[in-house]
mmCIF file of C-alpha atoms and ligand atoms in Angstrom:
data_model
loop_
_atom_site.group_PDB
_atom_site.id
_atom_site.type_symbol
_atom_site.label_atom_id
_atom_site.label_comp_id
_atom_site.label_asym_id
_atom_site.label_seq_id
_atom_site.Cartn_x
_atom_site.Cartn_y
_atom_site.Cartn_z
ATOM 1 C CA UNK A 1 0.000 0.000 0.000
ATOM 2 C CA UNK A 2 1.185 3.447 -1.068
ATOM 3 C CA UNK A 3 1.288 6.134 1.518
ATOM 4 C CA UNK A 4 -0.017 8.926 0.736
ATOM 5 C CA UNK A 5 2.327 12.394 -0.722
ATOM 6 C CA UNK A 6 1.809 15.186 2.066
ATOM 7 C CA UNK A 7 -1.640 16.807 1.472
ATOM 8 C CA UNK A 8 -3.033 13.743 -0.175
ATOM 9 C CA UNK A 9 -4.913 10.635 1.124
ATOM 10 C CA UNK A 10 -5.204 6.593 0.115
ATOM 11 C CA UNK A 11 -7.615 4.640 0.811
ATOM 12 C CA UNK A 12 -7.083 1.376 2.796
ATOM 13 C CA UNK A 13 -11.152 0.934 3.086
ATOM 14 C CA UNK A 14 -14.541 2.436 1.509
ATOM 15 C CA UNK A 15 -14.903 5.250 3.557
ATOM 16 C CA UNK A 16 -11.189 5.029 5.588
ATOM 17 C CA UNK A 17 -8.618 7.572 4.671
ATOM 18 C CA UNK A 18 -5.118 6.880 5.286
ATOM 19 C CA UNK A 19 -3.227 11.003 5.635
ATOM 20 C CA UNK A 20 0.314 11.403 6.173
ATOM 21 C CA UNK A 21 1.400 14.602 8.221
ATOM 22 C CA UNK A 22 5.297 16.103 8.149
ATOM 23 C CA UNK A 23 6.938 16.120 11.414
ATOM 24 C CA UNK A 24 10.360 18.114 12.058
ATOM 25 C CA UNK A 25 12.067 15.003 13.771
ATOM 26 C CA UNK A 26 12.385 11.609 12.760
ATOM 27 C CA UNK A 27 11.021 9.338 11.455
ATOM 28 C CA UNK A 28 9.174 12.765 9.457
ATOM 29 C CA UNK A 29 5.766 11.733 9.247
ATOM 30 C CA UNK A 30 2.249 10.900 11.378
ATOM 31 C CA UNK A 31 -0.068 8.848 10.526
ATOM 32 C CA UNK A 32 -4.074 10.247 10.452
ATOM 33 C CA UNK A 33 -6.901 8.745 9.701
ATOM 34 C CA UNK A 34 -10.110 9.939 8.253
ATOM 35 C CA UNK A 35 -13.767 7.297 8.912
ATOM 36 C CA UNK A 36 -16.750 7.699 7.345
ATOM 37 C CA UNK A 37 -19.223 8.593 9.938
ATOM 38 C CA UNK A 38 -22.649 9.636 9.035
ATOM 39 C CA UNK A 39 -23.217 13.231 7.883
ATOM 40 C CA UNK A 40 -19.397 13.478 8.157
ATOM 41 C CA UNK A 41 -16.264 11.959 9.105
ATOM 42 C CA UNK A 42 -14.152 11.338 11.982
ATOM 43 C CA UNK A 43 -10.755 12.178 12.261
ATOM 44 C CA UNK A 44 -8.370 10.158 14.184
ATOM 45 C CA UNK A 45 -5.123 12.227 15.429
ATOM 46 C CA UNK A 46 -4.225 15.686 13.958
ATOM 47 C CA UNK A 47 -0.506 16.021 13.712
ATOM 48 C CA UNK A 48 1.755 18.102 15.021
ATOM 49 C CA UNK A 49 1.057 21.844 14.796
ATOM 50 C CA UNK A 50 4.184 22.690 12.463
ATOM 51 C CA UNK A 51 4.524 25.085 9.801
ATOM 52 C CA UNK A 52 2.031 24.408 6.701
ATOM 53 C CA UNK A 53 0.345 21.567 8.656
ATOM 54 C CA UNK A 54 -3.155 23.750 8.681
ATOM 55 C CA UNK A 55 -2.845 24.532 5.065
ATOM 56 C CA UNK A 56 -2.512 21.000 4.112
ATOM 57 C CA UNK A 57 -5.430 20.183 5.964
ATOM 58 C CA UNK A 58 -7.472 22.588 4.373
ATOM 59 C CA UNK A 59 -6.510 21.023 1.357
ATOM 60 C CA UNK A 60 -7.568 17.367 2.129
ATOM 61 C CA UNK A 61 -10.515 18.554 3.391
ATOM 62 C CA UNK A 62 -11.275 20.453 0.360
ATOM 63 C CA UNK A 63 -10.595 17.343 -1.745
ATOM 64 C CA UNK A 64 -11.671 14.214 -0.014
ATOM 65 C CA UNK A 65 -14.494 15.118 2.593
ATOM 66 C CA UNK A 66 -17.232 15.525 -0.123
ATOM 67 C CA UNK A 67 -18.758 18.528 1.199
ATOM 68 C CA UNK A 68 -19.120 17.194 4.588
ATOM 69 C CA UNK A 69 -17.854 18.033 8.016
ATOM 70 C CA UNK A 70 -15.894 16.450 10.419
ATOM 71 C CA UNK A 71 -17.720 15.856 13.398
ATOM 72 C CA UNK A 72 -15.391 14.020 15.646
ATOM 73 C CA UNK A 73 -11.735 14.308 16.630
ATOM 74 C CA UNK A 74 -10.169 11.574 18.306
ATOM 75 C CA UNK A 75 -6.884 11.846 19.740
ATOM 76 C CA UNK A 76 -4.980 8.505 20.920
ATOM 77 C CA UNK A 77 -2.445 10.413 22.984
ATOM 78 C CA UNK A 78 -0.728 13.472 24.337
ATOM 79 C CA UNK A 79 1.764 13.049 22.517
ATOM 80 C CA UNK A 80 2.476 16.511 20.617
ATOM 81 C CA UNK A 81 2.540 14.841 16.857
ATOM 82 C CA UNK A 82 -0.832 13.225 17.880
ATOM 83 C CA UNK A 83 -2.466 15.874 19.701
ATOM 84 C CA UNK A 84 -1.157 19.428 18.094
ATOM 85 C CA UNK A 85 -3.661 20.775 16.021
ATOM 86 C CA UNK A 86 -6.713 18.497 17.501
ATOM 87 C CA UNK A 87 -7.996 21.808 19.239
ATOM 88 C CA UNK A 88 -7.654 23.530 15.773
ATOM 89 C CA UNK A 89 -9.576 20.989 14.118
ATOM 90 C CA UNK A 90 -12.431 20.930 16.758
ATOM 91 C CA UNK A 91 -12.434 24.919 16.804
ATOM 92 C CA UNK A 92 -12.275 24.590 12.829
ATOM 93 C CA UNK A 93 -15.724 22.532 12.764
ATOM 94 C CA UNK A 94 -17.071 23.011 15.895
ATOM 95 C CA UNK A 95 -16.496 19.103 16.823
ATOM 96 C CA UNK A 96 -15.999 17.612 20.200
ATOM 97 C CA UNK A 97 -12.855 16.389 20.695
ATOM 98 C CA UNK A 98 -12.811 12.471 21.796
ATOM 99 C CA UNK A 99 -9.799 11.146 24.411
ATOM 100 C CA UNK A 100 -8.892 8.975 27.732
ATOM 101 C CA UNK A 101 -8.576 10.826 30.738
ATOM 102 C CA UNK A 102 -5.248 10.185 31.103
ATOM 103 C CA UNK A 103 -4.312 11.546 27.763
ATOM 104 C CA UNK A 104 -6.666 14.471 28.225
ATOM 105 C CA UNK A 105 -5.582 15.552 31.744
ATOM 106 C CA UNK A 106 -2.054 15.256 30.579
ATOM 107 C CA UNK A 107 -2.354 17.308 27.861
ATOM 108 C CA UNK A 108 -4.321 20.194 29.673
ATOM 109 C CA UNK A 109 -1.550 19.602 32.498
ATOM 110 C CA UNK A 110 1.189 20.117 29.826
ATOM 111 C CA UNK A 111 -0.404 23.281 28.554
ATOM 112 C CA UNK A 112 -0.874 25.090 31.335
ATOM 113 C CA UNK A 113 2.335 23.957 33.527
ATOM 114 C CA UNK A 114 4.985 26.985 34.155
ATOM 115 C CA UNK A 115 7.645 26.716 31.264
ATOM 116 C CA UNK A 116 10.116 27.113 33.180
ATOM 117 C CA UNK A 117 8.914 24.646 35.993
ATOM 118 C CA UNK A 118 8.862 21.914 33.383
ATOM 119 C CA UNK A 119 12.085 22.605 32.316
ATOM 120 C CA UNK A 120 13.862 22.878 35.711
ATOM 121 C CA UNK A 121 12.127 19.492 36.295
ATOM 122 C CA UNK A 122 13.929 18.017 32.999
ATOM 123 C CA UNK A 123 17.154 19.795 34.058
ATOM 124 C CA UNK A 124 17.113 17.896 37.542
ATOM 125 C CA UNK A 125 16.245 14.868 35.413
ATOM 126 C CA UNK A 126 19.477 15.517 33.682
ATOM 127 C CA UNK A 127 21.731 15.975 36.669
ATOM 128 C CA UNK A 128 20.043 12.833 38.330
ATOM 129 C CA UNK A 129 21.052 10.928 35.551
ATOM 130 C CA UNK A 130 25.099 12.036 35.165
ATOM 131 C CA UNK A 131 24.322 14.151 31.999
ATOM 132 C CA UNK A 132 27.073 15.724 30.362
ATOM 133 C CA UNK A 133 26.943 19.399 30.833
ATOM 134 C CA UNK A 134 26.825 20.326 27.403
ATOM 135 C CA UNK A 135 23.197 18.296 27.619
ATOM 136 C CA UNK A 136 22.179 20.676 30.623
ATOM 137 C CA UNK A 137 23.378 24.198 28.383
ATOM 138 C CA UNK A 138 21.572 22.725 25.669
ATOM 139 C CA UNK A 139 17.998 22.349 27.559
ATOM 140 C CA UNK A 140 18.584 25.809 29.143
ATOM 141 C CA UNK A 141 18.751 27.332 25.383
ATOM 142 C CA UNK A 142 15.577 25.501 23.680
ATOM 143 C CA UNK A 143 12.518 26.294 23.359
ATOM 144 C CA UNK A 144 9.771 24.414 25.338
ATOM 145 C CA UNK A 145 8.770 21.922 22.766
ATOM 146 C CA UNK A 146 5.147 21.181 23.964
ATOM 147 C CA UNK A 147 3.376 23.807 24.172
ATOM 148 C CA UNK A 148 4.781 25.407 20.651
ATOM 149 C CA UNK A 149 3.680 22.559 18.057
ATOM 150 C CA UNK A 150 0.232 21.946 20.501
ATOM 151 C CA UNK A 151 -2.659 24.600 20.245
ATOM 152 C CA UNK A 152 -4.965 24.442 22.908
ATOM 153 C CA UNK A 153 -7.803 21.721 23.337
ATOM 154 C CA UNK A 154 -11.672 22.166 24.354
ATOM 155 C CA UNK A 155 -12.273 22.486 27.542
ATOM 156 C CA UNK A 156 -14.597 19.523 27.627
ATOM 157 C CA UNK A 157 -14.332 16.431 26.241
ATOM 158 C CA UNK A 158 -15.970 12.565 25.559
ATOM 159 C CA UNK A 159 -14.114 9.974 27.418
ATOM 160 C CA UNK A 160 -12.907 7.097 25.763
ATOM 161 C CA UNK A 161 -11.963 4.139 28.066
ATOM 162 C CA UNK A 162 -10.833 0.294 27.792
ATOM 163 C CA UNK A 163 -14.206 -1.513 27.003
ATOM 164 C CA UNK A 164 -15.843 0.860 25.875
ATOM 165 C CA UNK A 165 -17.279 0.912 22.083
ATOM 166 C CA UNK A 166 -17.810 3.569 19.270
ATOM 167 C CA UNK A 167 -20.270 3.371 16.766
ATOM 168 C CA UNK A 168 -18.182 4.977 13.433
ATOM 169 C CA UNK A 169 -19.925 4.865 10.443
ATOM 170 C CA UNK A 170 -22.608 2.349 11.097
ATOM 171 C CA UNK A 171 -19.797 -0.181 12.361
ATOM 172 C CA UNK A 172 -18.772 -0.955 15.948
ATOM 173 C CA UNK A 173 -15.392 -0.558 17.477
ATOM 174 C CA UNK A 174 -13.758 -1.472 20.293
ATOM 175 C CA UNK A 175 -11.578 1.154 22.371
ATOM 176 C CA UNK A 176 -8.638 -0.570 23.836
ATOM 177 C CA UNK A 177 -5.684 1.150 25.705
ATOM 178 C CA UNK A 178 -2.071 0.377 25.415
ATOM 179 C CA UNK A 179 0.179 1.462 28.417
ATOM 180 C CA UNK A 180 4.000 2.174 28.876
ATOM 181 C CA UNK A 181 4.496 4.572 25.385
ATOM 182 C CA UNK A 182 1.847 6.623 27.102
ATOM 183 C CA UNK A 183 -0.512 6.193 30.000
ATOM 184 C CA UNK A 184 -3.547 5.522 28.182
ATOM 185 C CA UNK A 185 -3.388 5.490 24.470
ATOM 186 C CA UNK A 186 -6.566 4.591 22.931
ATOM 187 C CA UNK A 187 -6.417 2.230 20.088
ATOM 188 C CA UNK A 188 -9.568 1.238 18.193
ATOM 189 C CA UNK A 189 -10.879 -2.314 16.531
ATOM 190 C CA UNK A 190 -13.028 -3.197 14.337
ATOM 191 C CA UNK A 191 -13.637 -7.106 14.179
ATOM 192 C CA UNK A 192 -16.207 -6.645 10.941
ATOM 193 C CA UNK A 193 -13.410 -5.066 8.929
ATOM 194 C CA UNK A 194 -10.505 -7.059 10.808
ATOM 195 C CA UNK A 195 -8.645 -3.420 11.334
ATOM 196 C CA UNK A 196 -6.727 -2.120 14.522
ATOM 197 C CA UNK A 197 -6.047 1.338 14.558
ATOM 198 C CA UNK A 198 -2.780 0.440 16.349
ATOM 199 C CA UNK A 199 -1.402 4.480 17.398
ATOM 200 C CA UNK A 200 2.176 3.990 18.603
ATOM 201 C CA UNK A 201 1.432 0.975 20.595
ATOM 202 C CA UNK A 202 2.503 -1.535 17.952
ATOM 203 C CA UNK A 203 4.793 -0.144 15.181
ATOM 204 C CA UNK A 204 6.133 -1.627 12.035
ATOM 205 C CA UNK A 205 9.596 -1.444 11.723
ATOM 206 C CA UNK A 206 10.648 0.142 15.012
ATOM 207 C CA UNK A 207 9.956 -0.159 18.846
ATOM 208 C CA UNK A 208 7.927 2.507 20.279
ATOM 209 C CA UNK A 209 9.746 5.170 22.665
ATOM 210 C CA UNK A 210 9.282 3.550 26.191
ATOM 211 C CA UNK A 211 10.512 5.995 28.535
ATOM 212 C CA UNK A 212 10.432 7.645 31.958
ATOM 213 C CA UNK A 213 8.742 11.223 32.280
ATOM 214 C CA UNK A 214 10.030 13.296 35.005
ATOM 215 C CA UNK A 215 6.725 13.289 36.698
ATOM 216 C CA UNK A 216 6.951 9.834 37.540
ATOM 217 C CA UNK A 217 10.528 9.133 38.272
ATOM 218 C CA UNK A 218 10.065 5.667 39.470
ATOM 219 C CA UNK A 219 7.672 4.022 37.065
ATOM 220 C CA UNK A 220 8.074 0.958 35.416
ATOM 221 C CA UNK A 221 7.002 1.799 31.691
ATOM 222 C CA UNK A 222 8.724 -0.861 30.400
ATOM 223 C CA UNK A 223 6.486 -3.348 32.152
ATOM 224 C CA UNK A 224 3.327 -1.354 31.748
ATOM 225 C CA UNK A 225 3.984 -1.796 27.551
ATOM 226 C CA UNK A 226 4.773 -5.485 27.802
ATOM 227 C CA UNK A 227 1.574 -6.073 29.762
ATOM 228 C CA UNK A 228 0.124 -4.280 27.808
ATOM 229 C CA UNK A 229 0.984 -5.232 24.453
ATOM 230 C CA UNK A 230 -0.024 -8.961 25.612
ATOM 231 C CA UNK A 231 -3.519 -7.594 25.615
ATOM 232 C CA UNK A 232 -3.553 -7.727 22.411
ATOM 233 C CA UNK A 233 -2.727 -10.799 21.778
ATOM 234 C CA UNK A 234 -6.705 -12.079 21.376
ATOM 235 C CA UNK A 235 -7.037 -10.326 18.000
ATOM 236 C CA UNK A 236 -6.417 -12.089 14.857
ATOM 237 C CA UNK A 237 -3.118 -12.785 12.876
ATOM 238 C CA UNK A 238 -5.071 -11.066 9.647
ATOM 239 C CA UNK A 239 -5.535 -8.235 11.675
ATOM 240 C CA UNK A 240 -4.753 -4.992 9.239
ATOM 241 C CA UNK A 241 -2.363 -2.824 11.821
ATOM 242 C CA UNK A 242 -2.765 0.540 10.858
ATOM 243 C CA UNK A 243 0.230 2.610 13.043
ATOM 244 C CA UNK A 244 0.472 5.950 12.955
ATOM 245 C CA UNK A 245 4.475 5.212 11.692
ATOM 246 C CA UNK A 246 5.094 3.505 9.303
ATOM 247 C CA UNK A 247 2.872 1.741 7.095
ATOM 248 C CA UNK A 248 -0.242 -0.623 7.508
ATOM 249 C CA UNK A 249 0.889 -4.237 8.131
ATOM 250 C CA UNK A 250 -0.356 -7.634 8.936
ATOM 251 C CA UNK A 251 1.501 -10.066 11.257
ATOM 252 C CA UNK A 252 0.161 -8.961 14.479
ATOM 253 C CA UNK A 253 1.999 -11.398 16.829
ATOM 254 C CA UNK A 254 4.826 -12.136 14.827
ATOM 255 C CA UNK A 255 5.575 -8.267 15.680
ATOM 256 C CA UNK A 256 4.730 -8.770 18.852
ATOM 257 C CA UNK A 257 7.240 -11.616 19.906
ATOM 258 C CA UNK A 258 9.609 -9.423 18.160
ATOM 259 C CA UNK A 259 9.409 -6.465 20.051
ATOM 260 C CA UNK A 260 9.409 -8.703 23.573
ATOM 261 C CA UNK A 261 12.662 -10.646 21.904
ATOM 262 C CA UNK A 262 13.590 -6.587 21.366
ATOM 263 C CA UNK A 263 13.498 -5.895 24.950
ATOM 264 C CA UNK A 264 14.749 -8.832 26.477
ATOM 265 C CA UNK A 265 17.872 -8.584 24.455
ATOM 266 C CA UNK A 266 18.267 -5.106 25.346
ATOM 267 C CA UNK A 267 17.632 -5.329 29.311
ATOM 268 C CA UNK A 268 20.082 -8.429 29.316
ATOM 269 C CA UNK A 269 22.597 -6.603 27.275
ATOM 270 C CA UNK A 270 21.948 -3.259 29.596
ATOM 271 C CA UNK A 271 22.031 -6.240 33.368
ATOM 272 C CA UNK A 272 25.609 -7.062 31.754
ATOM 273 C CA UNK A 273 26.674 -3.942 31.461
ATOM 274 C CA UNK A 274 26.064 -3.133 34.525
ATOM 275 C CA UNK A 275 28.838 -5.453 35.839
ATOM 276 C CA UNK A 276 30.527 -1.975 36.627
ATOM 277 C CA UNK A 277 28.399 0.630 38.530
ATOM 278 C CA UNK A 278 27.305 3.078 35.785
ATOM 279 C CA UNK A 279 25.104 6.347 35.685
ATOM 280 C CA UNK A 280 21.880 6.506 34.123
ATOM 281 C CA UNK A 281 23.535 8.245 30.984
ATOM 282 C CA UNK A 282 26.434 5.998 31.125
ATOM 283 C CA UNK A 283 23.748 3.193 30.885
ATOM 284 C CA UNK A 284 21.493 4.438 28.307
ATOM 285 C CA UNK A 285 24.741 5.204 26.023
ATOM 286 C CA UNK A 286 25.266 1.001 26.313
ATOM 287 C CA UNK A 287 21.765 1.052 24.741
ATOM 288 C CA UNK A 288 22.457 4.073 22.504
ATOM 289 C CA UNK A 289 25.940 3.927 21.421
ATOM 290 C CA UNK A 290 25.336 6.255 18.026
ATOM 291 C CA UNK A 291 22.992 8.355 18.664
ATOM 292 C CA UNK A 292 25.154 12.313 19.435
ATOM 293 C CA UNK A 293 22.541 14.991 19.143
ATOM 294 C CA UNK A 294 21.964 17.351 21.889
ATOM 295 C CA UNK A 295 18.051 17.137 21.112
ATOM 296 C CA UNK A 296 17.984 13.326 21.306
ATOM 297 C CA UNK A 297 19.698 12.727 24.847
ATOM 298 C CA UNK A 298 16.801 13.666 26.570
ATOM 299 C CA UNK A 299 14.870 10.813 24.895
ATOM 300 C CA UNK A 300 18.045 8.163 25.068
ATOM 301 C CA UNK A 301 18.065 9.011 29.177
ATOM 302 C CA UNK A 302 14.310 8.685 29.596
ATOM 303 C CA UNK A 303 14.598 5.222 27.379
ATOM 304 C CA UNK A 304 17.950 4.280 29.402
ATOM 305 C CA UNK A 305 15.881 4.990 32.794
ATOM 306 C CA UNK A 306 13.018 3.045 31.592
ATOM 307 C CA UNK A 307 15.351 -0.161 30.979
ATOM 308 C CA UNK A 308 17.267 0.738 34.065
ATOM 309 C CA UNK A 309 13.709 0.707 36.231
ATOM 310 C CA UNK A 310 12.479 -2.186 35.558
ATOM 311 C CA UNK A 311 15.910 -4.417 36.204
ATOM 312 C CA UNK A 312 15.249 -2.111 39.194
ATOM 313 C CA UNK A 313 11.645 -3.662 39.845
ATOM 314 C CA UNK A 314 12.616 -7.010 38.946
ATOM 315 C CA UNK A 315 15.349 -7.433 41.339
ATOM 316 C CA UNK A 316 18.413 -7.504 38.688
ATOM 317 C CA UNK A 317 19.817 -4.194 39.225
ATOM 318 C CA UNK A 318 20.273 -1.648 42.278
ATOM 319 C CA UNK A 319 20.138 1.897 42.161
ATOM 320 C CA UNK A 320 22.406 3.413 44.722
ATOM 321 C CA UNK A 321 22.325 7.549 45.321
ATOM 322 C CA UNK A 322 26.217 9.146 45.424
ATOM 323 C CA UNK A 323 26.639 12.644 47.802
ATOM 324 C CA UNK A 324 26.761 14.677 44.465
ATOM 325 C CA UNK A 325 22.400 13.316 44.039
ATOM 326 C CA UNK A 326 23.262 11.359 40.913
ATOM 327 C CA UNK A 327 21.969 7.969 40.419
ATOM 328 C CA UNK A 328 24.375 5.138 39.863
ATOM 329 C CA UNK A 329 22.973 1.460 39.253
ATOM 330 C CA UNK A 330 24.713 -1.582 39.450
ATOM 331 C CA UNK A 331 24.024 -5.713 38.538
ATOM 332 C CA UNK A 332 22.496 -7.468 41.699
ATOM 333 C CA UNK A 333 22.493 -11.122 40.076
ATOM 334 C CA UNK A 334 26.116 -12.866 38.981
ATOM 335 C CA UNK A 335 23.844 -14.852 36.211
ATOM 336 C CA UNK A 336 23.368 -11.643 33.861
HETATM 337 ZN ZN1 ZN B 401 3.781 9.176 17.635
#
């Protein structure tokens, strides 16, 4: 299946249109999807709110809507690709916006937080962690990322929760949630058409980000996702996986032994490491040997802490505090 040029659409089903929106970071695109939905169509996820991103809206919905609104917007999570220009498109057609509380409350926490509160909490994250100091310059100098590619969302909303169904376009589908990527991403299914709009829960060709947000520095993401992804297990090997990276695939569970194979590897790989006491930034660069950029430490930490917690929680590793406050963690089994 082709995806779709910027501003364009394809159709995977009568009445279910694949977009593709540009992002600024990698991989470069979101995937959106437009249902059928009785006098108008729902829109699942809006993309990030980066330059052009409106005006290429404009133009799909000029093209493909057939002269009809959209009258939902779902978002599957906070996420700012995901959830950027959802409150444009509900202002745009006066359209309730459609999320789980989780995702909701987080975004409306996100928006409104202090700046500079957020960023002193990253900063501390940093330090915690045995960041390099050119890391710590580098978050003092940028610009808050959330709140400039995310306009702000209703005020009210529909909640979306686990077990709970939608009726889109005549057809029922189930709202699941997938944990550890983010709290409570909504994913949707639809057994009559054999379709799982997947979000970021299950992805193609890579592993979703698993990480550790500084507002719960002691979570166990990494076992939220695997328990969660097991929950997904029931649906069918046909399944058509539509992720919002990447492109549509089926092969459900053969991706999903991959990406627990994926993790295992990595946390035994990141156990042996820790032979020698390391920081959390020493730790995540075992897991992230390559990857240099200034903007992408931030993520390699929160991923490194997220592997680093659950040895943590699982009895492999120890975290031990040094007078300076950073974290060191060392192996607490001779077997890994
Ligand atoms: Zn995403």
């Amino acid at each position: 299946m082709q995806p779709p040029l910027p501003g364009e659409t394809t159709e995977i089903r009568p009445g279910l249109l694949w977009v593709r929106m540009p992002l600024p970071f990698a991989p470069g695109h979101v995937n959106c999807w437009l249902l059928r939905d009785g006098d108008g169509w729902l829109l699942v996820d809006a993309g990030g709110g980066v330059p052009g991103a409106e005006a290429l809206w404009e133009g799909i919905f000029a093209q493909v809507l057939q002269g009809l609104p959209v009258t939902r917007v779902l978002v599957t999570h906070f996420h700012y690709d995901h959830v950027g220009l959802a409150g444009w498109a509900c202002e745009r057609w006066q359209a309730p916006l459609l999320m789980s509380r989780a995702e909701y409350l987080l975004t409306r926490l996100l928006l409104a937080e202090d700046t500079a509160v957020l960023m002193a909490q990253q900063r501390a994250q940093g330090i915690e962690a045995g960041a390099p100091d050119g890391y710590l310059r580098f978050l003092a100098s940028r610009a808050p990322l959330f709140r400039s590619e995310v306009r702000p969302v209703p005020r009210h909303y529909q909640v979306l929760a686990a077990g709970g169904t939608l009726r889109i376009g005549g057809r029922l589908w189930q709202v699941r949630t997938g944990r550890g990527h983010a709290p409570e991403m909504v994913c949707l299914y639809c057994a009559e058409l054999g379709l799982l709009i997947g979000a970021d829960q299950i992805l193609p060709r890579i592993s979703p980000y698993i990480g550790v947000l500084s507002l719960e520095p002691d979570a166990d993401p990494l076992a939220d996702f695997l328990a969660s992804n097991d929950e997904f297990r029931d649906l069918p090997e046909g399944t058509l996986v539509l992720p919002s990276h990447g492109e549509p695939f089926v092969g459900l569970h053969a991706r999903l032994d991959w990406i627990d194979a994926h993790h295992a590897e990595r946390l035994a790989t990141l156990a042996a490491a820790l032979a020698k006491p390391m920081t959390a930034y020493e730790a995540a660069r075992v897991l992230f040997p390559r990857v240099m950029e200034d903007s992408q430490t931030g993520f390699v930490i929160g991923e490194g802490l997220a592997h680093l917690n659950h040895l943590v929680a699982t009895g492999r590793a120890r975290r031990e505090w040094r007078t300076d406050g950073v974290a060191t963690y060392r192996r607490a089994r001779a077997e890994d």
